[in-house]
Coordinates of C-alpha atoms in Angstrom, one line a residue:
X1 CA -1.2 -10.8 -5.8
X2 CA -1.2 -7.6 -3.6
X3 CA 0.4 -7.5 -0.2
X4 CA 0.4 -4.8 2.5
X5 CA 3.8 -3.7 3.9
X6 CA 4.5 -1.4 6.8
X7 CA 3.4 -1.0 10.4
X8 CA -0.2 -1.3 11.4
X9 CA -1.3 -0.6 15.0
X10 CA -5.0 -1.2 15.8
X11 CA -6.9 -0.4 19.0
X12 CA -10.6 -1.2 19.3
X13 CA -13.2 -1.3 22.0
X14 CA -16.9 -2.3 21.7
X15 CA -19.8 -2.9 24.0
X16 CA -23.6 -3.1 24.1
X17 CA -26.1 -2.2 26.8
X18 CA -29.1 -4.6 26.7
X19 CA -31.1 -4.3 23.5
X20 CA -29.3 -1.1 22.5
X21 CA -27.0 -0.8 19.5
X22 CA -23.4 -1.8 19.6
X23 CA -21.2 1.1 20.5
X24 CA -17.4 1.6 20.5
X25 CA -14.4 2.9 18.6
X26 CA -11.5 1.7 16.6
X27 CA -8.2 3.5 15.7
X28 CA -5.7 2.2 13.2
X29 CA -2.4 3.9 12.7
X30 CA -0.4 3.1 9.5
X31 CA 3.3 3.9 9.3
X32 CA 5.2 3.7 6.1
X33 CA 2.3 1.9 4.5
X34 CA 2.8 0.5 1.0
X35 CA 1.2 -2.1 -1.3
X36 CA 3.5 -4.5 -3.2
X37 CA 1.8 -6.0 -6.3
X38 CA 3.4 -9.1 -7.9
X39 CA 2.6 -9.2 -11.6
X40 CA 5.0 -12.1 -12.5
X41 CA 8.0 -13.8 -11.1
X42 CA 10.2 -11.0 -12.2
X43 CA 7.9 -7.9 -12.0
X44 CA 6.7 -6.1 -8.9
X45 CA 5.1 -2.7 -8.4
X46 CA 5.4 -0.8 -5.2
X47 CA 2.6 1.6 -4.3
X48 CA 3.5 4.0 -1.5
X49 CA 0.5 5.0 0.7
X50 CA 2.4 6.9 3.4
X51 CA 1.5 7.2 7.1
X52 CA -1.8 8.1 8.8
X53 CA -4.8 7.1 10.7
X54 CA -8.2 5.5 10.3
X55 CA -10.8 6.0 13.0
X56 CA -14.3 4.6 13.5
X57 CA -16.7 5.3 16.3
X58 CA -20.3 4.3 17.1
X59 CA -22.6 5.6 19.7
X60 CA -26.4 5.5 20.0
X61 CA -26.9 8.5 17.6
X62 CA -24.3 8.0 14.9
X63 CA -21.6 6.0 13.2
X64 CA -18.5 8.2 12.4
X65 CA -15.4 7.4 10.4
X66 CA -12.4 9.4 9.3
X67 CA -9.1 8.7 7.6
X68 CA -6.0 10.6 6.5
X69 CA -2.9 9.4 4.8
X70 CA 0.1 11.5 4.0
X71 CA 2.8 10.3 1.6
X72 CA 4.7 13.6 1.7
X73 CA 5.5 14.9 -1.8
X74 CA 3.6 12.0 -3.4
X75 CA 0.3 13.2 -2.1
X76 CA -2.4 13.1 0.5
X77 CA -5.9 11.6 0.9
X78 CA -8.4 12.2 3.6
X79 CA -12.1 11.7 4.3
X80 CA -14.9 11.5 6.8
X81 CA -18.3 9.9 6.8
X82 CA -21.1 10.2 9.4
X83 CA -24.3 8.0 9.3
X84 CA -27.1 9.1 11.7
X85 CA -28.4 5.9 13.3
X86 CA -30.9 7.1 16.0
X87 CA -34.4 6.3 14.8
X88 CA -33.4 5.0 11.4
X89 CA -33.3 1.5 9.8
X90 CA -29.9 0.6 8.4
X91 CA -30.7 1.5 4.8
X92 CA -32.4 4.7 5.8
X93 CA -29.6 6.2 7.8
X94 CA -28.7 9.7 6.4
X95 CA -25.1 10.0 5.2
X96 CA -22.8 13.0 5.2
X97 CA -19.2 12.9 4.2
X98 CA -16.3 13.9 2.0
X99 CA -13.1 12.6 0.4
X100 CA -10.3 14.8 -0.8
X101 CA -7.1 13.6 -2.5
X102 CA -4.1 15.0 -4.3
X103 CA -1.4 12.6 -5.6
X104 CA 1.3 12.1 -8.2
X105 CA 1.5 8.4 -7.2
X106 CA -0.6 6.7 -9.9
X107 CA 1.0 3.2 -9.7
X108 CA -2.2 2.0 -8.1
X109 CA -4.0 2.3 -11.4
X110 CA -2.6 -1.0 -12.7
X111 CA -4.2 -2.8 -9.8
X112 CA -7.6 -1.9 -11.3
X113 CA -6.6 -1.8 -15.0
X114 CA -3.8 -4.4 -15.3
X115 CA -3.2 -3.6 -19.0
X116 CA -1.7 -0.2 -17.9
X117 CA 2.0 -0.9 -17.3
X118 CA 3.0 2.6 -16.2
X119 CA 0.9 5.6 -15.1
X120 CA 2.0 9.0 -14.1
X121 CA 0.3 12.4 -13.6
X122 CA -1.5 14.4 -11.0
X123 CA -4.8 13.2 -9.7
X124 CA -7.1 15.5 -7.7
X125 CA -10.4 14.5 -6.1
X126 CA -13.0 16.4 -4.1
X127 CA -16.0 14.3 -3.4
X128 CA -19.1 14.9 -1.3
X129 CA -21.2 12.0 0.0
X130 CA -24.9 12.4 0.9
X131 CA -28.1 10.5 0.6
X132 CA -28.8 7.4 2.7
X133 CA -26.9 4.2 3.4
X134 CA -29.3 2.4 1.1
X135 CA -29.1 5.1 -1.6
X136 CA -25.9 7.1 -1.3
X137 CA -25.6 10.2 -3.4
X138 CA -22.1 11.2 -4.6
X139 CA -21.1 14.6 -6.1
X140 CA -17.8 16.2 -6.8
X141 CA -14.8 16.3 -9.2
X142 CA -12.1 13.9 -10.2
X143 CA -9.3 15.4 -12.3
X144 CA -6.2 14.0 -13.9
X145 CA -3.6 16.3 -15.5
X146 CA -0.1 15.9 -17.0
X147 CA -0.9 12.2 -17.4
X148 CA 1.2 9.5 -19.2
X149 CA 0.0 5.9 -19.6
X150 CA 2.0 3.1 -21.2
X151 CA 0.6 -0.2 -22.5
X152 CA 3.6 -2.3 -23.2
X153 CA 1.8 -5.3 -24.7
X154 CA 0.3 -3.2 -27.5
X155 CA 3.2 -0.7 -27.7
X156 CA 0.9 2.2 -27.0
X157 CA 2.0 5.4 -25.2
X158 CA -0.5 8.0 -24.3
X159 CA 0.9 11.4 -23.4
X160 CA -0.6 14.7 -22.3
X161 CA -3.5 12.8 -20.7
X162 CA -6.1 15.1 -19.2
X163 CA -9.4 13.8 -17.8
X164 CA -12.2 15.3 -15.8
X165 CA -15.2 13.6 -14.3
X166 CA -17.8 15.8 -12.7
X167 CA -20.3 13.8 -10.6
X168 CA -23.6 15.3 -9.5
X169 CA -26.1 13.1 -7.6
X170 CA -24.5 9.9 -9.1
X171 CA -24.6 11.2 -12.7
X172 CA -21.2 11.5 -14.4
X173 CA -20.1 14.1 -17.0
X174 CA -16.8 13.1 -18.5
X175 CA -14.3 14.9 -20.7
X176 CA -10.7 14.2 -21.6
X177 CA -8.0 14.0 -24.1
X178 CA -4.6 12.5 -24.8
X179 CA -1.9 12.3 -27.5
X180 CA -0.7 9.1 -29.0
X181 CA 2.4 9.5 -31.3
X182 CA 1.1 11.9 -34.0
X183 CA -2.6 11.4 -33.2
X184 CA -4.9 13.1 -30.7
X185 CA -7.8 11.6 -28.7
X186 CA -10.7 13.8 -27.5
X187 CA -13.5 12.2 -25.4
X188 CA -16.7 13.7 -24.0

């Protein structure tokens, strides 16, 4: 179970003129946002997201969204996405956007990989989004350095974890390595 904690203020306005598309905007402000994940009756994880904003706007020509979260020394994440809507069917709308992140808060990893009990390290992301709504194209870099992963159920500790995923038009090139006790792992 994952629960949101913190303050969330949302303002929204939408309208339509005749047969035209729906237009409007939305602004959400998050203050001291965090996720609390309950693993068992005695075990909880707290994932600090920080404070920031999410905005979405729609006019006749485009759909635009942006977000930014700042968790101070734990990291930041921001992004924006624009879909041109004038003259395009939904799946044919051209996309343009980006996501940038830098964090040392890796506790969120166990939400997606529950077998990882503890995760630390530095994660950097620099992603570009293009293509269309029906066929998005993603390019960029995801990089983990100084990583440590613990798997308590199998008594495995990975140290010096370093991974890099380079994405180019939805194709991924992966490389990485780690140390487990006296052994080393190298992946490509």
